[in-house]
PDB file of C-alpha atoms in Angstrom:
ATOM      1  CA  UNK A   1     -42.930 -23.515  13.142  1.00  0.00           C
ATOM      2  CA  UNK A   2     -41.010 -26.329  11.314  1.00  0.00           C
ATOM      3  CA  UNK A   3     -43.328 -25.777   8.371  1.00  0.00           C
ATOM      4  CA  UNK A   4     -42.794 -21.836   7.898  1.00  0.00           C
ATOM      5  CA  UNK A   5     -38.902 -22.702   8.834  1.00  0.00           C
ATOM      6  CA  UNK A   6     -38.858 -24.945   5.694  1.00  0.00           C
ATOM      7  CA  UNK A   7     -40.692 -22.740   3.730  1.00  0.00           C
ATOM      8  CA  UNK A   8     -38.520 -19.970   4.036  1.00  0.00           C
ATOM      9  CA  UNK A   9     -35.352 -22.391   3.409  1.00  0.00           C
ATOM     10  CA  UNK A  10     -37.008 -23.348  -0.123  1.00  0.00           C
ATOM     11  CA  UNK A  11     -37.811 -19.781  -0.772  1.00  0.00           C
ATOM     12  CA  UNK A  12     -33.818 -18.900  -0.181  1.00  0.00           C
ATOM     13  CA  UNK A  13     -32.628 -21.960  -2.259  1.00  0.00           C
ATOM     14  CA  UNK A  14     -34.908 -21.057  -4.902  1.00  0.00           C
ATOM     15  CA  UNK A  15     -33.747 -17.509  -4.823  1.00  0.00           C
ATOM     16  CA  UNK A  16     -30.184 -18.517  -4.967  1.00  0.00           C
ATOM     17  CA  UNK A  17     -30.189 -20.878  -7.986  1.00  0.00           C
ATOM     18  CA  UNK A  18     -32.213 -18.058  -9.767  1.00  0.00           C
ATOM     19  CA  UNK A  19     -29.291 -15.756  -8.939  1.00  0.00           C
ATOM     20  CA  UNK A  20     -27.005 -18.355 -10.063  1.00  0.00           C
ATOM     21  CA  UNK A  21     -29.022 -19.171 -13.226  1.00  0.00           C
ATOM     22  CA  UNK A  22     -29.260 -15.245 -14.220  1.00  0.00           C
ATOM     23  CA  UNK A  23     -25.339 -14.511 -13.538  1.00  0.00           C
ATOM     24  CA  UNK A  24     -24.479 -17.978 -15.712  1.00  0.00           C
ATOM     25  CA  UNK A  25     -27.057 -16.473 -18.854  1.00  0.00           C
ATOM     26  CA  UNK A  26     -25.516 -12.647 -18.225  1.00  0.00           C
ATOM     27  CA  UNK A  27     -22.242 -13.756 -18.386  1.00  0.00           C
ATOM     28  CA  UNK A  28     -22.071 -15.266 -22.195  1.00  0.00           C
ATOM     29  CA  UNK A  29     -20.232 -14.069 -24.910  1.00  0.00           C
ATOM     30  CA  UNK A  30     -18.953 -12.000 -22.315  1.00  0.00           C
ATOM     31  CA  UNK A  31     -15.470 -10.384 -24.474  1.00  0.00           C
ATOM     32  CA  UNK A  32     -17.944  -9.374 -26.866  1.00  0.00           C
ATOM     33  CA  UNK A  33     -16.999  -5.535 -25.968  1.00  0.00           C
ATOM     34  CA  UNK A  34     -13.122  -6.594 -26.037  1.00  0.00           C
ATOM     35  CA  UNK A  35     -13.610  -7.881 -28.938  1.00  0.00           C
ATOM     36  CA  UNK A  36     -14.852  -4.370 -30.393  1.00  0.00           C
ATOM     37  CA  UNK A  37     -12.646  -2.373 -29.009  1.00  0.00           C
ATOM     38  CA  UNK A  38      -9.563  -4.599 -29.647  1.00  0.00           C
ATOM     39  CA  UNK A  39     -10.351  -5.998 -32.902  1.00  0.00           C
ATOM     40  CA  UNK A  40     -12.115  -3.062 -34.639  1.00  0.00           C
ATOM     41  CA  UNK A  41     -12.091  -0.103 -32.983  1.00  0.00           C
ATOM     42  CA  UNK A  42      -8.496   0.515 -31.484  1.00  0.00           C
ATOM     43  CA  UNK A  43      -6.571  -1.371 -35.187  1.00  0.00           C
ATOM     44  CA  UNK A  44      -9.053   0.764 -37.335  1.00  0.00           C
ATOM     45  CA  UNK A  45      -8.356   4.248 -35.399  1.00  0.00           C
ATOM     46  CA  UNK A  46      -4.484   2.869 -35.716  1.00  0.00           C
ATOM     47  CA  UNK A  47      -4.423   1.694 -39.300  1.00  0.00           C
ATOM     48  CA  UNK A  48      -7.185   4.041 -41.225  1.00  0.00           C
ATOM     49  CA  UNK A  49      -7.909   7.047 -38.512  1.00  0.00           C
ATOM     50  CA  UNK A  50     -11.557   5.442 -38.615  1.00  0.00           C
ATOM     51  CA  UNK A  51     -12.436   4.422 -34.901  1.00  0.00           C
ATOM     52  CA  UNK A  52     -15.911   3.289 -36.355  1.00  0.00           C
ATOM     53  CA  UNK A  53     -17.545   0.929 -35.049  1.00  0.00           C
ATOM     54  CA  UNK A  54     -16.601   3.279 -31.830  1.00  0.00           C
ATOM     55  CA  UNK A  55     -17.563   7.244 -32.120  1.00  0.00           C
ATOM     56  CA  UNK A  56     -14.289   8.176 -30.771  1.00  0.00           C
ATOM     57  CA  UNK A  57     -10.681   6.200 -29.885  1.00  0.00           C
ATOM     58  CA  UNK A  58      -8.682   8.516 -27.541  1.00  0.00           C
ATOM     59  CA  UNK A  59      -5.387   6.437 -27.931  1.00  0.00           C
ATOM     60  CA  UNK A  60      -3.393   9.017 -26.158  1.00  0.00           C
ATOM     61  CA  UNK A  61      -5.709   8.691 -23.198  1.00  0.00           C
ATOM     62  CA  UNK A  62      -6.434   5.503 -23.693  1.00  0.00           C
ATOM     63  CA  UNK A  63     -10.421   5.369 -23.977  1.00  0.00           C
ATOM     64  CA  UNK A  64     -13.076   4.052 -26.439  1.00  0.00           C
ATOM     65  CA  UNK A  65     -16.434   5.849 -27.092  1.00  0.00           C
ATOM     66  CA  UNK A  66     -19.057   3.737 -28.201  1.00  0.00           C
ATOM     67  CA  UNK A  67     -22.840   4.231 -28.605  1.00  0.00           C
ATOM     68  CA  UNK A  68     -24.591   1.027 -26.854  1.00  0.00           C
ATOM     69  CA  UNK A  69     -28.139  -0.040 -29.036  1.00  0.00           C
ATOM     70  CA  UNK A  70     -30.117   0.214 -25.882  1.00  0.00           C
ATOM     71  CA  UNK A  71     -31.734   3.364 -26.107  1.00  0.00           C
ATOM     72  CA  UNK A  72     -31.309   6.172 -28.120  1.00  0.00           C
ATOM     73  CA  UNK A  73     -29.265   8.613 -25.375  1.00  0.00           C
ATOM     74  CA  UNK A  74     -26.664   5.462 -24.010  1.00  0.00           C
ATOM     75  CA  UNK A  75     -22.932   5.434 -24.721  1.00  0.00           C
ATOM     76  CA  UNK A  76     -20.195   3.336 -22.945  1.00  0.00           C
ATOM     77  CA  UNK A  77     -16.970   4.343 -22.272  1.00  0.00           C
ATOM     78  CA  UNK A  78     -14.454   1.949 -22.273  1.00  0.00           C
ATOM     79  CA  UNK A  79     -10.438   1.221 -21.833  1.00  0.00           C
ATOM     80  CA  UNK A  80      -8.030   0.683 -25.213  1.00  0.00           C
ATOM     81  CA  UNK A  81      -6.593  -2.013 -22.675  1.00  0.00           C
ATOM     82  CA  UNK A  82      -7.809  -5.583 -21.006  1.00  0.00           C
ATOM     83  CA  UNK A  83      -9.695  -4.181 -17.628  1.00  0.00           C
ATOM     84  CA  UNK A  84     -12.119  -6.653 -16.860  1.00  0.00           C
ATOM     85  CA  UNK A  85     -14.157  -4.265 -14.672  1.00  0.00           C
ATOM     86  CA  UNK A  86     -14.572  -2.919 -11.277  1.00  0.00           C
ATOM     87  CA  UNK A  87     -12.874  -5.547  -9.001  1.00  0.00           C
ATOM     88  CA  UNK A  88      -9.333  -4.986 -11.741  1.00  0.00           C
ATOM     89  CA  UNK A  89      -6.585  -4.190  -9.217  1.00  0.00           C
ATOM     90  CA  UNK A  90      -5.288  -1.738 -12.589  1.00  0.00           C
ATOM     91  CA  UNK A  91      -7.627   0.603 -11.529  1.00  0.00           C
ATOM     92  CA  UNK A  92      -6.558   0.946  -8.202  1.00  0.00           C
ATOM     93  CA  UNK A  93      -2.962   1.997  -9.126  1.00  0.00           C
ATOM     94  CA  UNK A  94      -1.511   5.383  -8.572  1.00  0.00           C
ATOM     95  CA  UNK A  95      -1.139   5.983 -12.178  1.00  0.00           C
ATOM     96  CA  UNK A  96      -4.439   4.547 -12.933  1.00  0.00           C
ATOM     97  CA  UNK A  97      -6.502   6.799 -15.815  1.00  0.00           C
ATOM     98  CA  UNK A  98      -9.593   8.685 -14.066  1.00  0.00           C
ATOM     99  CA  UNK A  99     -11.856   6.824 -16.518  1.00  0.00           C
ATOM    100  CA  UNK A 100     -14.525   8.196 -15.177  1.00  0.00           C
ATOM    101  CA  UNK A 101     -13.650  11.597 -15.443  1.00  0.00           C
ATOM    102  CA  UNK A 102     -12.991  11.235 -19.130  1.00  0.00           C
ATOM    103  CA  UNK A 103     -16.305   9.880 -19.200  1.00  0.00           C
ATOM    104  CA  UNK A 104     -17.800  12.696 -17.949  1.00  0.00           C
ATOM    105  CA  UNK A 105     -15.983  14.517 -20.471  1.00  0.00           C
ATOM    106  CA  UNK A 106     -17.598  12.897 -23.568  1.00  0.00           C
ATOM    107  CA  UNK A 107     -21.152  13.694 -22.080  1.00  0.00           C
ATOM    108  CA  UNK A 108     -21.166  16.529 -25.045  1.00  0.00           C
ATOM    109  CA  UNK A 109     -21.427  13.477 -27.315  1.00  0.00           C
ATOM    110  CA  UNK A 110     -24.443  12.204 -26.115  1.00  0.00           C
ATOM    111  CA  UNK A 111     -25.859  15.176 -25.633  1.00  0.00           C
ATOM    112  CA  UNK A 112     -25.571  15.793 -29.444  1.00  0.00           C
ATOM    113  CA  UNK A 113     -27.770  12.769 -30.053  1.00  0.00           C
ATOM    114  CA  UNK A 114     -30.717  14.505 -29.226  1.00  0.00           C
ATOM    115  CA  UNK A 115     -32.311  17.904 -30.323  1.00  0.00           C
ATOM    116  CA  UNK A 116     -33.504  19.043 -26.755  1.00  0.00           C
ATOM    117  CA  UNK A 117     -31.263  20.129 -24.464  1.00  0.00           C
ATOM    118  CA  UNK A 118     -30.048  17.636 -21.573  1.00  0.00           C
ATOM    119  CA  UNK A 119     -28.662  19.735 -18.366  1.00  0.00           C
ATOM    120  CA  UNK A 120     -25.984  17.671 -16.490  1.00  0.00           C
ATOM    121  CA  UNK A 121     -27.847  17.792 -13.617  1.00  0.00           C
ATOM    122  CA  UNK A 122     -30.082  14.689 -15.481  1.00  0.00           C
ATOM    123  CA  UNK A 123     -27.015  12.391 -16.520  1.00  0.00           C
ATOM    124  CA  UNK A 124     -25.248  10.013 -14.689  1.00  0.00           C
ATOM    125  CA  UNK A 125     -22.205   7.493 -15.219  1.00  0.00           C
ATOM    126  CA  UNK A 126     -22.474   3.731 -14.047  1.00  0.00           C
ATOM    127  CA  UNK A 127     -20.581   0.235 -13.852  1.00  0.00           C
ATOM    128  CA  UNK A 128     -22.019  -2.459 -12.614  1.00  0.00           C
ATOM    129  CA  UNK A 129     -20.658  -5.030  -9.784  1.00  0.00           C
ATOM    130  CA  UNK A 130     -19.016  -7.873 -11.282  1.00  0.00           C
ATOM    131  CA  UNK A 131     -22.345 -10.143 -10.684  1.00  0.00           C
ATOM    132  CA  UNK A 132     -24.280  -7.452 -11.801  1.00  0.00           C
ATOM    133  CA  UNK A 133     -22.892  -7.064 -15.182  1.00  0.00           C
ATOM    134  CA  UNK A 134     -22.843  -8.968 -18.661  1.00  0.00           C
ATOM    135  CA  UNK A 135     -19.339  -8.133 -19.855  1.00  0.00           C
ATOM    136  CA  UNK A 136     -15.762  -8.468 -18.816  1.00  0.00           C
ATOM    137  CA  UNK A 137     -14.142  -5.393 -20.344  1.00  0.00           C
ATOM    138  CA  UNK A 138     -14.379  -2.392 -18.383  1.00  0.00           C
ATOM    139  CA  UNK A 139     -17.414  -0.272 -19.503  1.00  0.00           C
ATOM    140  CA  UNK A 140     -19.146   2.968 -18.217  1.00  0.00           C
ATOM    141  CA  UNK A 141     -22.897   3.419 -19.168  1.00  0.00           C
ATOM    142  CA  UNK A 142     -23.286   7.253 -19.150  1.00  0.00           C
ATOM    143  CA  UNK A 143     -27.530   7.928 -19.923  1.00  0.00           C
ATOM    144  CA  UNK A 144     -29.896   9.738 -18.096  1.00  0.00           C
ATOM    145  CA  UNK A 145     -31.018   9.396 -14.303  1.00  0.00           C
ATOM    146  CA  UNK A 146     -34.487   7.810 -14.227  1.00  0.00           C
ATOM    147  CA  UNK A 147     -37.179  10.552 -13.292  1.00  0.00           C
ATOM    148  CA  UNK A 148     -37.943   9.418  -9.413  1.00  0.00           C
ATOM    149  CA  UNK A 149     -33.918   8.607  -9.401  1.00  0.00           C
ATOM    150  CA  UNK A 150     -33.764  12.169  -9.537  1.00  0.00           C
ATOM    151  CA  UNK A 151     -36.303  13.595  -7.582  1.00  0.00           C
ATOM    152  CA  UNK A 152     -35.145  11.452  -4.706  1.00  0.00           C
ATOM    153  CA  UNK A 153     -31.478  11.873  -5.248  1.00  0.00           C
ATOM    154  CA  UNK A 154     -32.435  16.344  -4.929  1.00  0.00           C
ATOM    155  CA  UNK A 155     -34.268  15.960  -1.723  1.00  0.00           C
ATOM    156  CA  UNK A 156     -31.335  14.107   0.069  1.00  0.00           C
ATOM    157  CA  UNK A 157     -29.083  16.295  -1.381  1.00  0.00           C
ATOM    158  CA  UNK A 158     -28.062  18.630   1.877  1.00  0.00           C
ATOM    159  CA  UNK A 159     -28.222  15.216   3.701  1.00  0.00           C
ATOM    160  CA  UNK A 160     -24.789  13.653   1.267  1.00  0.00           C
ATOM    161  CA  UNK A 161     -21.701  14.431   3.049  1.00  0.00           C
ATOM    162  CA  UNK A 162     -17.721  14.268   1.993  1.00  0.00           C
ATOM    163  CA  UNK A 163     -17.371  10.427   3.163  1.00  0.00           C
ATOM    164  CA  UNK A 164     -19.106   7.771   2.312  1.00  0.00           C
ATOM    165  CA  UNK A 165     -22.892   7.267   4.091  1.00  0.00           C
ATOM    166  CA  UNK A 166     -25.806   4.867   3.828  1.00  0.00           C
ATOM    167  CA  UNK A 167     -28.255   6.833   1.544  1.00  0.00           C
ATOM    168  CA  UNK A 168     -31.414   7.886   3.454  1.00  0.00           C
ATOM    169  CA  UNK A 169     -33.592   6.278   1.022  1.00  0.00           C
ATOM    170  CA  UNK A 170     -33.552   3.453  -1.054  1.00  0.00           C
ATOM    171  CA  UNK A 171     -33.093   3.889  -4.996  1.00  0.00           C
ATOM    172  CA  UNK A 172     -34.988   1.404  -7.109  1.00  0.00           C
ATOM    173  CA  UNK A 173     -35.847  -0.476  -3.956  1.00  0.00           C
ATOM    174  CA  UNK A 174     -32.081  -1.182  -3.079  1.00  0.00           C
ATOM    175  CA  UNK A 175     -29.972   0.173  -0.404  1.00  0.00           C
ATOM    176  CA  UNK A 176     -27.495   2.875  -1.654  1.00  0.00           C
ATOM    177  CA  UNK A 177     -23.846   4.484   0.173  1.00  0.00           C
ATOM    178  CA  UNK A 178     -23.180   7.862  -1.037  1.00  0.00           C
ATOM    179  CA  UNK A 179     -20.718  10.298  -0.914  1.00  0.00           C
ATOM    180  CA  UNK A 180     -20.042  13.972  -2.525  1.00  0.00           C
ATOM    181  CA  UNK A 181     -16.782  15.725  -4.105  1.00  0.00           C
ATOM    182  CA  UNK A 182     -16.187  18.928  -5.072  1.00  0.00           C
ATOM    183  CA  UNK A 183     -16.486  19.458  -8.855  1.00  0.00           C
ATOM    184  CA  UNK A 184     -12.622  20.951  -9.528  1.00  0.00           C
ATOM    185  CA  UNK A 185     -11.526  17.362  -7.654  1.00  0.00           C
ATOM    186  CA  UNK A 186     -12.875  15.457  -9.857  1.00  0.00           C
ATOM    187  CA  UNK A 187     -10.494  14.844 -12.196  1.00  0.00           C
ATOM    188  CA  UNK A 188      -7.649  14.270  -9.558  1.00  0.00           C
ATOM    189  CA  UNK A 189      -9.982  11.734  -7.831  1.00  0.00           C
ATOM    190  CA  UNK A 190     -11.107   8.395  -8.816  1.00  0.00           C
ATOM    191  CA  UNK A 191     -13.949   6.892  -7.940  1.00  0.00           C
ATOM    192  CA  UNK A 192     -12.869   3.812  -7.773  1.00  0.00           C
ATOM    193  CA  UNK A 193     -10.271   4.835  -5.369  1.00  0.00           C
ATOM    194  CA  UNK A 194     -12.509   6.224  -3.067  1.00  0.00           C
ATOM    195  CA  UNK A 195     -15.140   3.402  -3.107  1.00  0.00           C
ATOM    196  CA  UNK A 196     -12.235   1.021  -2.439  1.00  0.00           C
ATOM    197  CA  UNK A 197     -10.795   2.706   0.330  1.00  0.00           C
ATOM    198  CA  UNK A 198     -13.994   2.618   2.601  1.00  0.00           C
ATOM    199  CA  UNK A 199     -14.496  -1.362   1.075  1.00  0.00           C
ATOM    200  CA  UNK A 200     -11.079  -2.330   2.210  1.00  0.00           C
ATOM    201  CA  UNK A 201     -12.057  -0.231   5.788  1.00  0.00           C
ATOM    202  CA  UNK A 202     -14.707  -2.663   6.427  1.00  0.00           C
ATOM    203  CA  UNK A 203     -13.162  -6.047   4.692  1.00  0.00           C
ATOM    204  CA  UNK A 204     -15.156  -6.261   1.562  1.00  0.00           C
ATOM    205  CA  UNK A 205     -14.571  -6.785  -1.705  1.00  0.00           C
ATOM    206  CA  UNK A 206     -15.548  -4.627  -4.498  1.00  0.00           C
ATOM    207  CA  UNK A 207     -16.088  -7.199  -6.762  1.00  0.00           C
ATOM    208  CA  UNK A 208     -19.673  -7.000  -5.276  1.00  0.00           C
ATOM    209  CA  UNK A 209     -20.407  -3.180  -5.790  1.00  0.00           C
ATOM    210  CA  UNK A 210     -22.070  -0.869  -8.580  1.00  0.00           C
ATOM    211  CA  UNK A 211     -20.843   2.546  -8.840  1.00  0.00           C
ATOM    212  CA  UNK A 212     -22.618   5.309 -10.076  1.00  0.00           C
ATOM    213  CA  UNK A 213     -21.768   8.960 -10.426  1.00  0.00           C
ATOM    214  CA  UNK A 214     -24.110  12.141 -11.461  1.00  0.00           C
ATOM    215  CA  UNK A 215     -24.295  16.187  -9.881  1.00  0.00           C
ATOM    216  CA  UNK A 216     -25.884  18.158  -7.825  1.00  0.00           C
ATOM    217  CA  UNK A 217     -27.606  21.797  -7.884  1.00  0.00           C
ATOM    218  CA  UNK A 218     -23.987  23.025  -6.853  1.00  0.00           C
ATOM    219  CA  UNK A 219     -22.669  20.897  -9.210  1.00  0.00           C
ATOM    220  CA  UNK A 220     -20.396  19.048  -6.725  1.00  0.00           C
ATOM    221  CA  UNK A 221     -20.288  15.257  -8.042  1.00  0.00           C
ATOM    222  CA  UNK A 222     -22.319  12.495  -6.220  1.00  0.00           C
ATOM    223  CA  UNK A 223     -20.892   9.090  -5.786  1.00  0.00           C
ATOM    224  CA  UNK A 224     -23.400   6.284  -5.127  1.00  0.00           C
ATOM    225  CA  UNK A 225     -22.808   2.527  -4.778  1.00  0.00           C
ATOM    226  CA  UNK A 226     -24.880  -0.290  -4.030  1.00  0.00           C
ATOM    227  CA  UNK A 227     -24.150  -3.339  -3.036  1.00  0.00           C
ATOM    228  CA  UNK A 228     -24.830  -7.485  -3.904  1.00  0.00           C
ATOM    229  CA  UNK A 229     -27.445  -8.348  -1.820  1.00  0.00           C
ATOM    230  CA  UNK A 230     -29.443 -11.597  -3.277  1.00  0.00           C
ATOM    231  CA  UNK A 231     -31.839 -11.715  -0.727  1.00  0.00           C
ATOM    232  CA  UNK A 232     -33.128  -8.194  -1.978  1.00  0.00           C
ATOM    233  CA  UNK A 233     -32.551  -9.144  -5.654  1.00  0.00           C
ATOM    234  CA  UNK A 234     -29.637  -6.830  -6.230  1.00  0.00           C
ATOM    235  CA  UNK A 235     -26.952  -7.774  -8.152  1.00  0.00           C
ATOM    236  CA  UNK A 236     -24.838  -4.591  -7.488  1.00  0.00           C
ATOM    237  CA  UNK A 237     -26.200  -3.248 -10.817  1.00  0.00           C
ATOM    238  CA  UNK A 238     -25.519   0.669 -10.363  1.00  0.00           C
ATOM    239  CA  UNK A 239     -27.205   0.740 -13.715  1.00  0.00           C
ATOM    240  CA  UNK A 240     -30.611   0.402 -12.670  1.00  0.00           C
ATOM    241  CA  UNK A 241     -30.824   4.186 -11.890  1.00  0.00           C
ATOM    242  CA  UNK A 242     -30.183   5.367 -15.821  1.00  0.00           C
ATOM    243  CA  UNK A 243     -32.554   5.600 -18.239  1.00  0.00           C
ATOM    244  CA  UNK A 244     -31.427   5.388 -21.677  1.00  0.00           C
ATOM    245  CA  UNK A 245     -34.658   7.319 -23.095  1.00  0.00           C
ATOM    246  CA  UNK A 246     -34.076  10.490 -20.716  1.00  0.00           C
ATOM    247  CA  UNK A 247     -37.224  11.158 -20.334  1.00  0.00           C
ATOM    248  CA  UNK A 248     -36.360  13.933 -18.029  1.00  0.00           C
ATOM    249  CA  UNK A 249     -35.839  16.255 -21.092  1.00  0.00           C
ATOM    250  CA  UNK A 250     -39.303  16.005 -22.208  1.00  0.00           C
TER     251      UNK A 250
END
């Protein structure tokens, strides 16, 4: 007994320092997207009308577009201002920009990377959890779902209610909440709103959540978070569920 007891101490300690080690290495050079979006995006959409290295600069709005290396179908969305990401108490403000609404928005963008059509129903917007994630500027990943990530998420979809509920499965082998809006909300509600309202209901922080957004058949929006769990390996990296390949449109 004191043998397995010991074993399974070493087992969490080991797991923790590797959790520690990974969030230490993910988190260098971590203003590398503030530093694109402040230093060459935003001044060159301001000075020249050239947003480039960014597709787009939305300055009324207050958005970057910018197409991430990893993958051909993968661009990031991302504030003209400091937001460090999802635990920012600027994005819980009344007046707070719906960034992931406008993110949504620029999904024709991606979808103009690509000579086969992409139907909504196979993208998806994400943000990691602030362990989760390898950059402190605010940035939405909007890709693909991943294949089984969809399958999965269309046979629980009559199961998804209006408030926020455990998922009935698990999605990349971690434990999901998720929720459902209509689609002519969606602009007047922010995610981020509505995650931290059921986070602050329980006295968490959501610091240690990934958010994810895609649509259903009835094109009502689907909210999904996950949670830091180290035990399970999960970092609260809503961005496991994209891929950036879409191999759905093949």
């Amino acid at each position: 007994m004191k043998k397995t007891l010991r074993a399974v101490l070493i087992l969490m300690l080991l797991v923790l320092l590797a959790a520690a080690g990974w969030l230490l290495y993910i988190h260098a050079n971590s203003d590398a997207l503030w530093k694109i979006v402040s230093q060459q995006c935003v001044p060159g959409q301001q000075q020249r009308h050239d947003p480039t290295p960014c597709l787009d600069v939305d300055l009324d709005k207050g958005f970057v577009v910018f197409k991430d290396a990893k993958g051909p179908l993968h661009t990031l969305v991302m504030p003209t201002e400091e937001i460090t990401g999802i635990e920012s108490p600027e994005l819980q403000k009344a007046d707070a920009p719906n960034y992931f609404y406008y993110a949504w928005q620029e999904r024709g963008r991606l979808k103009q990377m690509t000579d086969k059509p992409v139907d909504d129903r196979y993208l998806a917007l994400a943000i990691n959890s602030w362990y989760g994630r390898s950059q402190n500027q605010l940035h939405i990943h909007l890709a693909c779902l991943r294949p089984e990530v969809y399958r999965q998420l269309s046979q629980q979809e009559g199961l998804i209610s209006t408030s926020w509920q455990p998922l009935g499965i698990g999605l990349k082998g971690h434990d999901y909440l998720a929720m459902k809006i209509p689609a002519d909300t969606f602009a007047q509600q922010s995610p981020f709103a509505l995650l931290n309202r059921y986070v602050q209901a329980h006295g968490d922080d959501i610091a240690k959540y990934g958010l994810a957004v895609t649509v259903n058949e009835r094109g009502e929006f689907v909210l999904l978070a996950n949670r830091l769990k180290v035990t399970d390996l999960n970092l609260g990296t809503a961005g496991e569920i994209l891929d950036y390949g879409c191999a759905l449109q093949n």
